[in-house]
Amino acid sequence: MKDGSVPPLSWSLDPSDVATLQDPDLIYQRILHSLLQYAGARRGFIAVTSPRDSRFRILSDENVEASLLQRFSAFPLNAGSEFTQALNTGSPFILQEIMSAPLHPDSLFDFPLLTALGTTLIIPVHEAGGPVALVALDVSQGWSPSQLGDLQKLAQQLLPPLQRAQLLRALRSSELYAATILGALEEGVLLFDMRGALLQANAAAHRITGITDPAQFPPAFDLRWQLMDPAGFLLPVDDYPGVQALRTGVTVRDTQVLFTRPDGRQLIASLNAIPLMDSHIQVGVVISFTDITHNYLLQQQLEAQALHDPLTGLPNRRQVTQLLRHLCSQPPSGQAALILIGPRNYASLLDRFGQRGADVLQQRTAQRLEEVVAGRGVVTRISESEFLLITTEDQPDRLHHWTQDLVTHLSGPYDLAGTDATVIFSLGYVLHPDDGLDPDRLLHHAGLAFKEAAAASQPTARQFDVEMAAGMTRRLLIDDHLHRAVETGTLSVQYQPVMTLPEQTVHSLEALLRWHDPSLGNVSPAEFIPVAERSGLIHRLGSFVLQQALREAVHWNAGRHQPLSVNVNVSVSQFRDGTFPAVVQAALEMTGARPDWLTLEVTEAVAAHDLPGVKQQLDTLRATGVRVALDDFGTGYSSLALLSQLPFDVLKLDRLFVQNVHLDARRQSLLRSVIQLGMEMGFTVVSEGIELPEELAFVQACGCTHVQGFLLARPQSPDSVQVLLNRPA
């Protein structure tokens, strides 16, 4: 075509023609061929820019050597090059005319490439963000500069068909990508249309179901699937996840079903059914599934283990919670009892026999409970040392007697590691629905009743009442304030003299902890000592009293020819870890007190805690010169045996022996005999609780030379004691 012979612009791309094409390559070819014809060019190509690497990708070409296309697409589209600037204008241009000579270092082309391309007309195709494609036409045979303006208008018509071709290419790539992904999935996938007919099944679907022929897959609504729930009950077709999703348009997830393969093997599958939408219209359903048989069976095994205590085989706390939820969800029909029971001296037994001995105890306790409770209810283990019985009982009076008998039956000697260990049980119980309507409240109230029983002096069973809840609130308040009292110094120690007879001079002084709280007022030791025992604060309180008493002993004994001793009470907890002798020795060294100025008072409960361990610690203390007293003698079961087994120096008779003894001849005989027994065994016998002159006269007549009580002196401050000591004899 010669210059000036080009016909006026009469070509336009027919949108309806392009719209019928579904192949993006054909659309590119149609566009390029039409432009070549219009421009009278023999060769050309269409390229798109790539934002990712700023290079060109050839979409279609006609009569262009492959080497030229490769060289063209190999150069980067540099931002500052003449070529890039020309593209950004959006106007057609002749490539060779915009290139400077010599070429700028950032230019896209070199001279050999420009020469090989000939006279090249570039038609940029723009969208809002800039150039997205170009058409390159070889117009070496002739061209008209007037055509450039018409070609700029023509370029605007190229954008829609190019975009459609790009979209078709992307869809084709997506479908291929989706098919590749679908085939690679380990998850089975089935696609059904709205009629339930199978449209597609991936390889995993064949492998998992064992159905090799796609024609053998039943329709979605077909009962031949024979789906069952994991328990083996046949599901109605309406309950199939795929059917539900088809009928409701709602996704169904994580449904577990039992499926039988053609080879007879059964498997547990987890199914998801997702509605397939097209322009907001449901056109089918996608069912995905995985074989979870192994995990399901493992989970069933783990759940069974999770519901039972591995040591005893009894239902554990998790299963108890399920049982109680079921109980509380039903309308009450009669009464059910929740009975919490366990050894009150478990901690000491654990210290003495170790975990192995404690495990044996739990196993034998479980056996005894199952024997006793057989036919009456369920025995469960809810903690390391506690069992819970759930039973129905319509007669509360009979239940109370039965629980008392149960405590007696369980308490007693157990063979642990070849040694008979005395195990004392406590029991607390609640009634449903009277004492609570939900599991947490019932267990909480049973725990309160159990704690009340454990705090009693004798093995017993206690039923919950509302006062226990109030008492717990009070104990929590005391516990909170008591921790602060140790820090703020609101604790003090008073001393009650032990007097000698007949002179009624001070022999020793019992240290008694006292507490006045700014908001609670005076709090009785009967209240705060048990709280301190439970919270572990008793160790700090015990050390505080010990150090204070020894400091006062040093002060009082300064210059005395006949030294006084201070008596300090020791709790069960202080003996538990075996370090108490070291605590006493440290207090003696810190205060400078002599060991023989200290008498430690222990109760029968302390001795029963761990007889060999307590004996060893007391022997260690006595070897240093510290004296030991058995306090509250006569309130337990094994007092006489303890007198011969433990190294006591002093025997303090409980007030029960002394109270109103002058009014009862039988009690007079008993007290006389006990005093005589103690003295014959070499103990210093002290009668506690002397409040009446008649009581004092009687114990003195029995030969008792040491007494203590309000009649002679009340607990008093260290300053008052000093006044008492300074009083002339």
XYZ file of C-alpha atoms in Angstrom:
729
model
C 0.000 0.000 0.000
C 1.527 3.342 -1.034
C 1.398 6.546 0.946
C -1.795 8.412 0.080
C -3.543 5.313 -1.268
C -5.051 4.214 2.024
C -8.852 4.277 1.926
C -10.776 6.245 4.543
C -11.511 4.504 7.806
C -14.508 2.242 7.335
C -13.700 -0.748 9.570
C -15.074 -1.392 13.066
C -15.027 -4.525 15.206
C -18.487 -6.126 15.236
C -19.391 -6.704 18.940
C -21.982 -9.332 18.106
C -19.444 -11.231 16.048
C -16.911 -11.289 18.898
C -19.612 -12.116 21.468
C -20.306 -15.449 19.777
C -16.721 -16.580 20.230
C -15.874 -18.638 23.369
C -12.219 -19.253 22.540
C -10.011 -16.353 23.652
C -7.347 -17.223 21.058
C -9.905 -16.880 18.244
C -10.901 -13.453 19.558
C -7.271 -12.299 19.534
C -6.824 -13.646 15.998
C -10.012 -11.954 14.771
C -8.941 -8.578 16.198
C -5.397 -8.796 14.786
C -6.487 -10.014 11.352
C -9.075 -7.223 10.985
C -6.512 -4.567 11.907
C -3.928 -5.958 9.483
C -6.476 -5.855 6.707
C -7.487 -2.301 7.536
C -3.917 -1.007 7.717
C -2.810 -2.974 4.674
C -0.103 -4.585 6.807
C 1.338 -8.039 6.208
C 2.457 -8.888 9.721
C 1.777 -7.874 13.351
C 1.071 -9.054 16.861
C -0.959 -8.307 19.992
C 0.777 -8.177 23.402
C -0.322 -7.437 26.964
C 1.707 -5.889 29.728
C 2.378 -7.889 32.883
C 2.220 -5.814 36.112
C 4.088 -8.528 37.930
C 7.369 -8.293 35.983
C 6.865 -5.239 33.648
C 7.315 -7.351 30.504
C 5.145 -8.188 27.518
C 3.298 -11.430 26.841
C 2.377 -12.183 23.211
C -1.319 -13.075 22.813
C -1.547 -13.493 19.040
C 0.681 -12.897 15.984
C 0.581 -13.183 12.203
C 3.624 -13.656 9.993
C 6.097 -12.543 12.695
C 9.266 -14.520 13.218
C 9.387 -16.291 16.593
C 12.817 -14.852 17.311
C 11.491 -11.302 16.989
C 8.584 -12.069 19.323
C 10.961 -13.592 21.822
C 13.320 -10.599 21.687
C 10.410 -8.166 22.037
C 8.986 -9.874 25.120
C 12.411 -10.242 26.732
C 12.986 -6.543 27.354
C 11.613 -4.893 30.513
C 9.104 -2.086 30.251
C 11.257 0.526 31.985
C 9.379 3.468 33.456
C 11.645 6.168 31.976
C 12.117 4.841 28.454
C 10.890 6.656 25.328
C 8.761 3.641 24.482
C 7.021 3.626 27.884
C 6.359 7.344 27.681
C 4.827 6.956 24.259
C 2.604 4.095 25.449
C 1.353 6.174 28.356
C 0.033 8.889 25.992
C -2.508 6.409 24.621
C -1.992 7.626 21.032
C -0.810 5.447 18.111
C 2.816 6.087 17.094
C 5.558 4.847 14.805
C 8.085 2.986 16.936
C 11.184 4.107 15.013
C 10.187 7.781 15.165
C 10.083 8.004 18.978
C 13.494 6.366 19.444
C 16.506 8.672 19.893
C 19.803 7.918 18.218
C 21.967 6.803 19.784
C 19.470 4.938 21.935
C 19.138 5.909 25.550
C 20.584 3.258 27.909
C 17.113 2.687 29.328
C 15.545 2.199 25.906
C 13.658 -0.997 25.342
C 15.115 -1.767 21.951
C 18.476 -2.035 20.343
C 19.167 -1.078 16.717
C 19.181 -4.642 15.351
C 15.728 -5.259 16.749
C 14.417 -1.940 15.407
C 15.797 -2.755 11.987
C 14.281 -6.230 12.026
C 10.842 -4.888 12.997
C 10.752 -2.467 10.075
C 8.378 0.472 10.233
C 6.165 -0.538 13.159
C 2.901 1.140 14.051
C 2.081 0.751 17.773
C -1.576 1.100 18.820
C -1.830 1.330 22.663
C -4.984 -0.038 24.347
C -5.761 1.788 27.620
C -8.075 1.392 30.580
C -8.426 3.674 33.605
C -5.102 2.651 35.149
C -2.990 3.037 31.991
C -1.892 0.823 29.079
C -2.888 -2.818 29.287
C -2.124 -4.017 25.755
C -0.724 -2.964 22.422
C -1.127 -3.897 18.768
C 2.037 -3.772 16.639
C 1.572 -3.580 12.847
C 4.332 -3.610 10.219
C 3.449 -0.683 7.890
C 6.706 -0.675 5.954
C 4.720 -0.893 2.679
C 3.066 2.461 3.322
C 0.927 4.318 5.764
C -0.869 7.611 6.103
C -0.204 9.966 9.028
C -3.875 10.930 8.902
C -4.693 7.373 9.852
C -3.185 7.806 13.327
C -6.096 9.885 14.591
C -8.599 7.347 13.257
C -6.592 4.518 14.796
C -6.745 6.251 18.186
C -10.539 6.111 17.982
C -10.304 2.514 16.857
C -8.147 1.602 19.859
C -11.022 2.538 22.152
C -13.121 -0.197 20.494
C -10.433 -2.804 21.125
C -10.654 -2.729 24.948
C -14.000 -4.589 25.457
C -13.213 -7.576 23.203
C -9.683 -7.804 24.632
C -11.107 -7.787 28.159
C -13.616 -10.499 27.241
C -10.862 -12.633 25.774
C -8.795 -12.171 28.936
C -11.777 -13.182 31.066
C -12.368 -16.324 29.001
C -8.692 -17.212 29.325
C -8.847 -16.715 33.096
C -11.991 -18.853 33.374
C -10.373 -21.573 31.284
C -7.296 -21.478 33.568
C -9.523 -21.495 36.681
C -11.465 -24.496 35.475
C -8.285 -26.368 34.717
C -6.854 -25.321 38.080
C -10.049 -26.356 39.873
C -10.088 -29.711 38.108
C -6.456 -30.268 39.055
C -7.105 -29.361 42.680
C -10.255 -31.485 42.789
C -8.352 -34.494 41.513
C -5.567 -34.003 44.027
C -7.829 -33.715 47.060
C -7.709 -36.436 49.704
C -11.293 -35.478 50.469
C -14.039 -37.130 48.458
C -16.214 -34.704 46.450
C -19.565 -35.406 44.762
C -21.500 -32.819 42.742
C -25.261 -33.271 42.324
C -27.751 -31.144 40.403
C -31.108 -30.064 41.828
C -32.713 -33.336 40.711
C -30.122 -35.269 42.706
C -28.321 -36.572 39.628
C -24.564 -36.993 39.942
C -22.600 -34.554 37.785
C -19.061 -35.225 38.948
C -17.031 -37.364 41.377
C -13.331 -36.954 42.070
C -10.785 -39.737 42.464
C -10.920 -39.616 46.267
C -14.692 -40.183 46.181
C -14.150 -43.432 44.282
C -11.338 -44.509 46.580
C -13.169 -43.800 49.859
C -16.546 -45.267 48.839
C -15.076 -48.222 46.942
C -17.336 -47.404 43.953
C -15.126 -47.543 40.862
C -17.760 -46.946 38.169
C -19.277 -43.416 38.218
C -22.547 -44.902 36.949
C -22.828 -46.920 40.166
C -23.167 -43.824 42.395
C -26.830 -43.625 43.470
C -28.690 -40.308 43.104
C -28.674 -38.018 46.126
C -32.255 -38.959 47.090
C -31.708 -42.700 46.749
C -32.109 -45.016 49.748
C -29.436 -47.296 48.265
C -26.847 -45.147 50.041
C -27.983 -46.909 53.246
C -26.487 -44.190 55.420
C -26.650 -44.845 59.176
C -25.746 -42.901 62.262
C -22.539 -44.022 64.036
C -24.614 -46.177 66.404
C -25.875 -48.219 63.431
C -29.425 -46.888 63.075
C -30.606 -46.388 59.486
C -31.152 -42.744 58.572
C -34.274 -41.623 56.668
C -33.430 -40.132 53.273
C -34.742 -36.768 54.461
C -31.955 -36.743 57.064
C -29.165 -37.191 54.491
C -26.979 -34.047 54.611
C -27.067 -33.660 50.823
C -30.857 -33.905 50.716
C -31.175 -31.325 53.504
C -28.895 -28.898 51.653
C -30.796 -29.391 48.367
C -34.185 -28.804 49.965
C -33.329 -25.977 52.360
C -30.413 -24.219 50.692
C -28.588 -24.295 54.016
C -25.085 -25.695 54.493
C -24.837 -28.853 56.624
C -21.421 -29.434 58.191
C -19.537 -32.159 60.031
C -22.264 -34.824 60.020
C -20.925 -38.249 60.971
C -22.470 -41.228 59.167
C -21.798 -44.927 58.938
C -21.393 -46.107 55.314
C -21.053 -49.650 53.971
C -18.845 -50.039 50.893
C -19.622 -52.533 48.113
C -16.891 -54.802 49.502
C -18.732 -54.945 52.840
C -16.273 -52.816 54.808
C -17.909 -50.198 56.996
C -16.458 -46.785 57.606
C -17.349 -43.639 59.523
C -17.405 -40.569 57.269
C -17.671 -36.886 58.122
C -19.891 -35.127 55.556
C -20.336 -31.517 54.497
C -23.149 -30.537 52.128
C -22.831 -27.060 50.573
C -25.455 -25.563 48.220
C -24.003 -24.685 44.771
C -25.127 -21.209 43.709
C -25.110 -19.414 40.339
C -26.162 -15.740 40.378
C -27.884 -16.259 43.726
C -29.847 -19.240 42.370
C -29.194 -22.734 43.750
C -28.225 -25.114 40.970
C -27.060 -28.117 42.955
C -25.103 -29.295 45.969
C -21.458 -30.172 46.630
C -20.923 -33.014 49.095
C -17.445 -33.423 50.536
C -16.488 -36.253 52.881
C -13.518 -37.849 54.610
C -12.954 -41.249 56.161
C -12.617 -40.643 59.907
C -13.001 -44.265 61.022
C -9.635 -44.487 62.752
C -9.990 -41.147 64.495
C -13.596 -41.905 65.434
C -12.740 -45.232 67.066
C -9.760 -43.660 68.804
C -11.965 -40.840 70.035
C -14.536 -43.331 71.321
C -11.805 -45.140 73.205
C -10.428 -41.898 74.615
C -13.890 -40.746 75.661
C -14.505 -44.043 77.430
C -11.193 -43.623 79.226
C -11.985 -39.981 79.938
C -15.202 -40.992 81.699
C -13.577 -43.528 84.034
C -10.923 -43.301 86.696
C -7.949 -45.395 85.550
C -6.959 -46.359 89.114
C -10.298 -47.737 90.351
C -12.304 -48.179 87.139
C -15.104 -46.095 88.660
C -16.886 -43.294 86.800
C -14.856 -40.111 87.191
C -15.773 -36.470 87.729
C -16.538 -35.881 84.050
C -19.092 -38.687 84.013
C -20.440 -37.496 87.367
C -21.127 -34.122 85.772
C -23.061 -35.819 82.973
C -25.051 -37.905 85.447
C -25.886 -34.858 87.545
C -26.892 -32.830 84.503
C -29.267 -35.601 83.521
C -30.598 -35.828 87.075
C -31.164 -32.074 87.312
C -32.768 -31.841 83.866
C -35.538 -34.270 84.794
C -38.652 -33.375 86.823
C -37.934 -34.433 90.425
C -39.390 -37.824 91.300
C -38.609 -38.437 94.935
C -35.260 -37.554 96.424
C -31.721 -38.372 95.351
C -28.762 -38.183 97.697
C -25.261 -37.064 96.748
C -22.815 -38.455 99.293
C -19.234 -37.176 99.379
C -16.860 -39.385 101.351
C -13.123 -39.648 101.833
C -10.361 -40.250 104.410
C -9.874 -37.261 106.674
C -6.221 -38.128 107.273
C -5.363 -38.721 103.606
C -2.519 -36.181 103.533
C -0.725 -37.839 106.427
C -1.202 -41.287 104.888
C 0.236 -39.983 101.633
C 3.247 -38.605 103.508
C 3.732 -41.867 105.340
C 3.137 -44.471 102.616
C 3.771 -42.478 99.456
C 1.695 -42.442 96.293
C 1.813 -46.211 95.905
C 0.312 -46.787 99.338
C -2.271 -44.048 98.724
C -3.274 -45.736 95.454
C -3.776 -49.046 97.240
C -5.960 -47.272 99.791
C -8.107 -45.751 97.034
C -8.524 -49.098 95.296
C -9.576 -50.873 98.497
C -11.896 -48.041 99.467
C -13.538 -48.290 96.037
C -14.025 -52.024 96.520
C -15.605 -51.550 99.943
C -17.893 -48.811 98.672
C -19.094 -50.891 95.723
C -19.820 -53.785 98.063
C -21.806 -51.605 100.457
C -23.600 -49.522 97.851
C -24.433 -52.408 95.492
C -28.033 -51.999 94.367
C -28.452 -48.635 96.077
C -26.776 -46.293 93.604
C -23.610 -45.350 91.724
C -20.095 -45.064 93.174
C -17.764 -42.543 91.495
C -14.318 -41.110 92.178
C -14.135 -37.356 91.744
C -10.707 -36.450 93.126
C -7.494 -37.975 94.427
C -9.035 -38.781 97.799
C -12.802 -38.299 97.477
C -15.638 -40.496 96.283
C -19.174 -39.454 95.391
C -22.154 -41.753 95.785
C -25.389 -40.997 93.951
C -28.366 -42.862 95.351
C -32.127 -42.501 95.676
C -33.635 -42.521 99.121
C -37.169 -41.500 100.040
C -36.634 -41.685 103.798
C -34.078 -39.091 105.020
C -33.945 -40.544 108.539
C -32.988 -43.942 107.242
C -30.425 -42.307 104.924
C -28.797 -40.518 107.860
C -28.418 -43.771 109.804
C -27.081 -45.517 106.719
C -24.446 -42.838 106.109
C -23.339 -43.006 109.747
C -22.978 -46.780 109.421
C -21.057 -46.270 106.184
C -18.486 -44.054 107.906
C -18.070 -46.630 110.660
C -17.788 -49.470 108.152
C -15.094 -47.732 106.114
C -13.066 -46.349 109.028
C -10.567 -48.697 110.530
C -7.310 -50.478 109.731
C -6.124 -50.913 106.125
C -3.136 -52.998 105.141
C -0.843 -50.547 103.319
C 2.632 -51.730 102.404
C 2.381 -54.520 104.967
C 1.438 -52.128 107.772
C -1.953 -51.678 109.384
C -2.858 -48.010 108.922
C -5.812 -46.488 110.718
C -7.948 -44.610 108.188
C -10.673 -42.302 109.464
C -13.405 -41.288 107.030
C -15.684 -38.275 106.903
C -18.918 -37.978 104.956
C -21.110 -35.109 103.829
C -24.288 -35.372 101.809
C -27.019 -33.328 100.146
C -30.493 -34.107 98.879
C -31.847 -33.284 95.451
C -33.954 -31.242 94.921
C -34.063 -29.887 98.506
C -30.420 -28.746 98.687
C -29.872 -27.666 95.088
C -31.251 -27.847 91.557
C -28.057 -27.746 89.491
C -24.876 -29.893 89.558
C -22.485 -27.145 90.656
C -24.618 -26.131 93.626
C -25.191 -29.723 94.705
C -21.469 -30.528 94.600
C -20.620 -27.286 96.390
C -23.098 -27.995 99.173
C -21.909 -31.595 99.480
C -18.364 -30.241 99.816
C -19.451 -27.903 102.617
C -21.096 -30.776 104.479
C -17.962 -32.892 103.981
C -15.743 -30.153 105.420
C -18.008 -29.841 108.432
C -17.763 -33.582 108.982
C -13.972 -33.495 108.579
C -13.726 -30.743 111.204
C -15.632 -32.794 113.788
C -13.656 -34.490 116.522
C -15.107 -37.932 115.713
C -15.737 -39.754 112.411
C -19.199 -38.672 111.367
C -21.669 -37.976 108.554
C -23.128 -34.517 108.091
C -26.078 -33.360 106.005
C -25.888 -29.944 104.383
C -27.855 -27.083 105.905
C -27.994 -23.384 105.082
C -25.884 -22.460 108.107
C -22.957 -24.253 106.506
C -23.084 -21.863 103.555
C -23.126 -18.904 105.934
C -20.242 -20.471 107.850
C -18.250 -20.854 104.646
C -18.736 -17.164 103.861
C -17.496 -16.326 107.330
C -14.459 -18.621 106.951
C -13.539 -17.059 103.605
C -13.727 -13.610 105.190
C -11.569 -14.750 108.098
C -9.046 -16.300 105.724
C -8.739 -13.068 103.758
C -8.313 -10.896 106.875
C -5.995 -13.396 108.560
C -3.453 -13.180 105.751
C -3.348 -9.434 106.217
C -3.180 -9.772 109.999
C 0.149 -11.583 109.746
C 1.525 -8.630 107.807
C -0.076 -5.782 109.787
C 0.692 -6.982 113.297
C -2.870 -7.277 114.629
C -2.011 -10.678 116.111
C -0.839 -10.944 119.694
C 0.106 -13.638 122.209
C -1.375 -13.926 125.703
C -0.233 -16.292 128.402
C -2.220 -18.390 130.884
C -0.234 -19.546 133.904
C 0.016 -23.167 135.014
C 0.129 -22.994 138.838
C 1.761 -25.302 141.371
C -0.119 -26.516 144.417
C -0.449 -25.823 147.226
C 1.642 -22.623 146.868
C -0.215 -21.443 143.758
C 2.970 -20.065 142.252
C 3.573 -19.825 138.507
C 5.168 -22.990 137.132
C 4.870 -22.343 133.392
C 2.859 -20.212 130.941
C 0.804 -21.476 128.006
C 1.133 -19.205 124.947
C -2.268 -18.495 123.380
C -2.638 -16.669 120.058
C -5.174 -13.824 120.029
C -6.498 -11.746 117.126
C -8.355 -8.466 117.109
C -9.322 -7.439 113.562
C -10.319 -3.802 112.909
C -13.520 -4.853 111.093
C -14.217 -8.338 112.489
C -13.417 -7.487 116.077
C -12.080 -10.186 118.389
C -11.950 -13.472 116.457
C -11.874 -16.666 118.496
C -9.015 -19.118 117.947
C -11.731 -21.761 117.551
C -12.652 -19.901 114.348
C -9.372 -18.791 112.868
C -7.100 -21.734 113.759
C -9.090 -24.251 111.600
C -9.091 -21.689 108.773
C -5.328 -21.327 109.088
C -4.978 -25.128 109.027
C -6.899 -25.380 105.750
C -5.111 -22.473 104.072
C -1.592 -23.487 105.136
C -1.138 -20.262 107.096
C -0.794 -22.269 110.307
C 2.957 -22.625 109.711
C 3.473 -18.872 109.822
C 1.170 -18.517 112.821
C 2.971 -21.318 114.641
C 6.375 -19.769 114.004
C 5.076 -16.382 115.155
C 3.789 -17.760 118.463
C 6.937 -19.837 119.012
C 9.279 -16.894 118.508
C 7.174 -14.496 120.592
C 6.903 -16.966 123.478
C 10.637 -17.674 123.498
C 11.447 -13.943 123.502
C 9.208 -13.485 126.528
C 10.790 -16.532 128.224
C 14.217 -14.934 127.816
C 12.861 -11.714 129.338
C 11.054 -13.381 132.265
C 13.866 -15.763 133.147
C 16.496 -13.061 133.346
C 17.785 -13.281 136.916
C 15.364 -16.058 138.019
C 16.779 -18.915 140.072
C 13.870 -21.190 139.150
C 13.306 -20.773 135.372
C 9.844 -20.707 133.843
C 8.945 -22.616 130.726
C 6.557 -21.445 127.996
C 4.095 -23.946 126.578
C 3.457 -23.650 122.813
C 0.702 -25.605 121.034
C 1.687 -27.474 117.864
C -0.762 -28.383 115.082
C -0.950 -31.455 112.872
C 0.220 -29.477 109.846
C 3.457 -28.409 111.503
C 4.557 -32.045 111.817
C 3.515 -32.990 108.293
C 6.678 -32.284 106.301
C 9.179 -33.435 108.973
C 10.933 -30.065 109.273
C 9.448 -28.966 112.606
C 12.530 -29.802 114.733
C 14.584 -27.513 112.479
C 11.989 -24.737 112.884
C 12.203 -25.033 116.690
C 15.988 -25.082 116.666
C 16.067 -21.934 114.500
C 13.689 -20.137 116.893
C 15.823 -21.098 119.889
C 18.972 -19.811 118.232
C 17.313 -16.592 117.066
C 15.921 -15.723 120.508
C 18.726 -17.076 122.656
C 16.293 -19.165 124.746
C 17.365 -22.396 126.417
C 15.654 -25.589 125.143
C 14.462 -26.521 128.650
C 12.456 -23.264 128.765
C 10.170 -24.650 126.035
C 7.366 -27.194 126.361
C 5.561 -28.243 123.182
C 1.905 -29.226 123.622
C 0.531 -31.770 121.153
C -2.917 -33.353 121.022
C -3.884 -36.938 120.399
C -4.938 -35.893 116.876
C -1.324 -34.881 116.166
C -0.050 -38.208 117.399
C -2.617 -40.138 115.358
C -1.563 -38.236 112.224
C 1.606 -40.260 111.699
C 2.734 -42.054 114.848
C 6.207 -43.149 113.658
C 6.948 -39.785 112.031
C 5.704 -37.764 115.007
C 7.637 -39.961 117.442
C 10.848 -39.452 115.499
C 10.441 -35.667 115.515
C 9.545 -35.577 119.231
C 12.547 -37.753 120.085
C 14.766 -35.306 118.163
C 13.329 -32.357 120.068
C 13.582 -34.010 123.499
C 17.215 -34.866 122.796
C 17.908 -31.123 122.665
C 16.221 -30.529 126.044
C 12.767 -29.447 124.845
C 9.897 -30.909 126.898
C 6.723 -32.417 125.402
C 3.190 -32.373 126.823
C 0.138 -34.393 125.736
C -2.687 -31.846 125.710
C -6.437 -32.491 126.128
C -5.838 -36.038 127.370
C -9.014 -38.118 127.438
C -10.798 -36.810 124.315
C -9.689 -39.482 121.819
C -9.700 -43.235 121.340
C -6.080 -44.214 121.815
C -4.954 -42.083 124.770
C -3.676 -44.934 126.953
C -1.711 -46.481 124.095
C -0.124 -43.146 123.256
C 1.154 -42.709 126.802
C 3.476 -45.657 126.329
C 4.407 -44.996 122.701
C 5.355 -41.317 122.642
C 7.998 -39.469 124.732
C 5.777 -37.217 126.869
C 6.949 -35.308 129.937
C 3.650 -33.684 130.861
C 0.079 -35.014 130.865
C -2.614 -32.306 130.665
C -6.070 -33.619 131.579
C -8.954 -32.256 129.534
C -11.536 -30.090 131.307
C -14.166 -32.830 130.758
C -12.499 -34.777 133.598
C -12.661 -31.831 135.981
C -15.925 -30.064 135.219
C -18.318 -30.421 138.217
C -16.359 -33.453 139.380
C -17.396 -32.754 142.976
C -21.023 -33.576 142.040
C -20.507 -37.030 140.511
C -18.995 -39.952 142.445
C -18.221 -42.006 139.314
C -16.341 -39.129 137.719
C -14.465 -38.610 140.964
C -13.246 -42.224 140.794
C -12.251 -41.819 137.158
C -10.313 -38.588 137.714
C -8.585 -39.980 140.813
C -7.484 -43.055 138.847
C -6.185 -41.049 135.872
C -4.171 -38.687 138.069
C -2.691 -41.647 139.924
C -1.876 -43.429 136.635
C -0.119 -40.379 135.226
C 2.002 -39.833 138.276
C 2.967 -43.523 138.467
C 4.139 -43.289 134.818
C 6.378 -40.371 135.753
C 4.420 -37.557 134.102
C 3.848 -34.108 135.465
C 0.029 -34.158 135.602
C -1.818 -30.866 134.972
C -5.582 -30.553 135.540
C -6.979 -28.027 133.051
C -10.158 -25.989 133.214
C -10.338 -25.341 136.976
C -13.152 -22.805 137.391
C -14.694 -23.664 140.782
C -13.119 -23.866 144.276
C -14.712 -27.310 144.709
C -12.963 -28.550 141.579
C -9.631 -27.196 142.809
C -10.088 -28.809 146.231
C -10.861 -32.211 144.726
C -7.895 -32.392 142.323
C -5.603 -31.210 145.120
C -6.988 -33.970 147.350
C -6.159 -36.459 144.569
C -2.504 -35.428 144.754
C -2.439 -33.337 141.566
C 0.224 -30.654 142.007
C -0.259 -28.599 138.815
C -3.470 -26.863 137.741
C -4.637 -24.386 135.129
C -7.910 -22.519 134.821
C -9.862 -19.278 135.124
C -10.192 -19.728 138.884
C -6.463 -19.167 139.292
C -5.544 -16.955 136.341
C -6.927 -16.007 132.952
C -4.869 -15.498 129.787
C -3.109 -12.142 130.049
C -0.635 -9.874 128.335
C 3.146 -10.195 128.842
C 3.134 -7.043 130.974
C 0.455 -8.501 133.268
C 2.465 -11.698 133.543
C 5.474 -9.659 134.613
C 3.385 -8.030 137.347
C 2.225 -11.471 138.452
C 5.779 -12.771 138.573
C 6.933 -9.763 140.605
C 4.229 -10.345 143.220
C 5.693 -11.511 146.547
C 5.247 -15.232 147.202
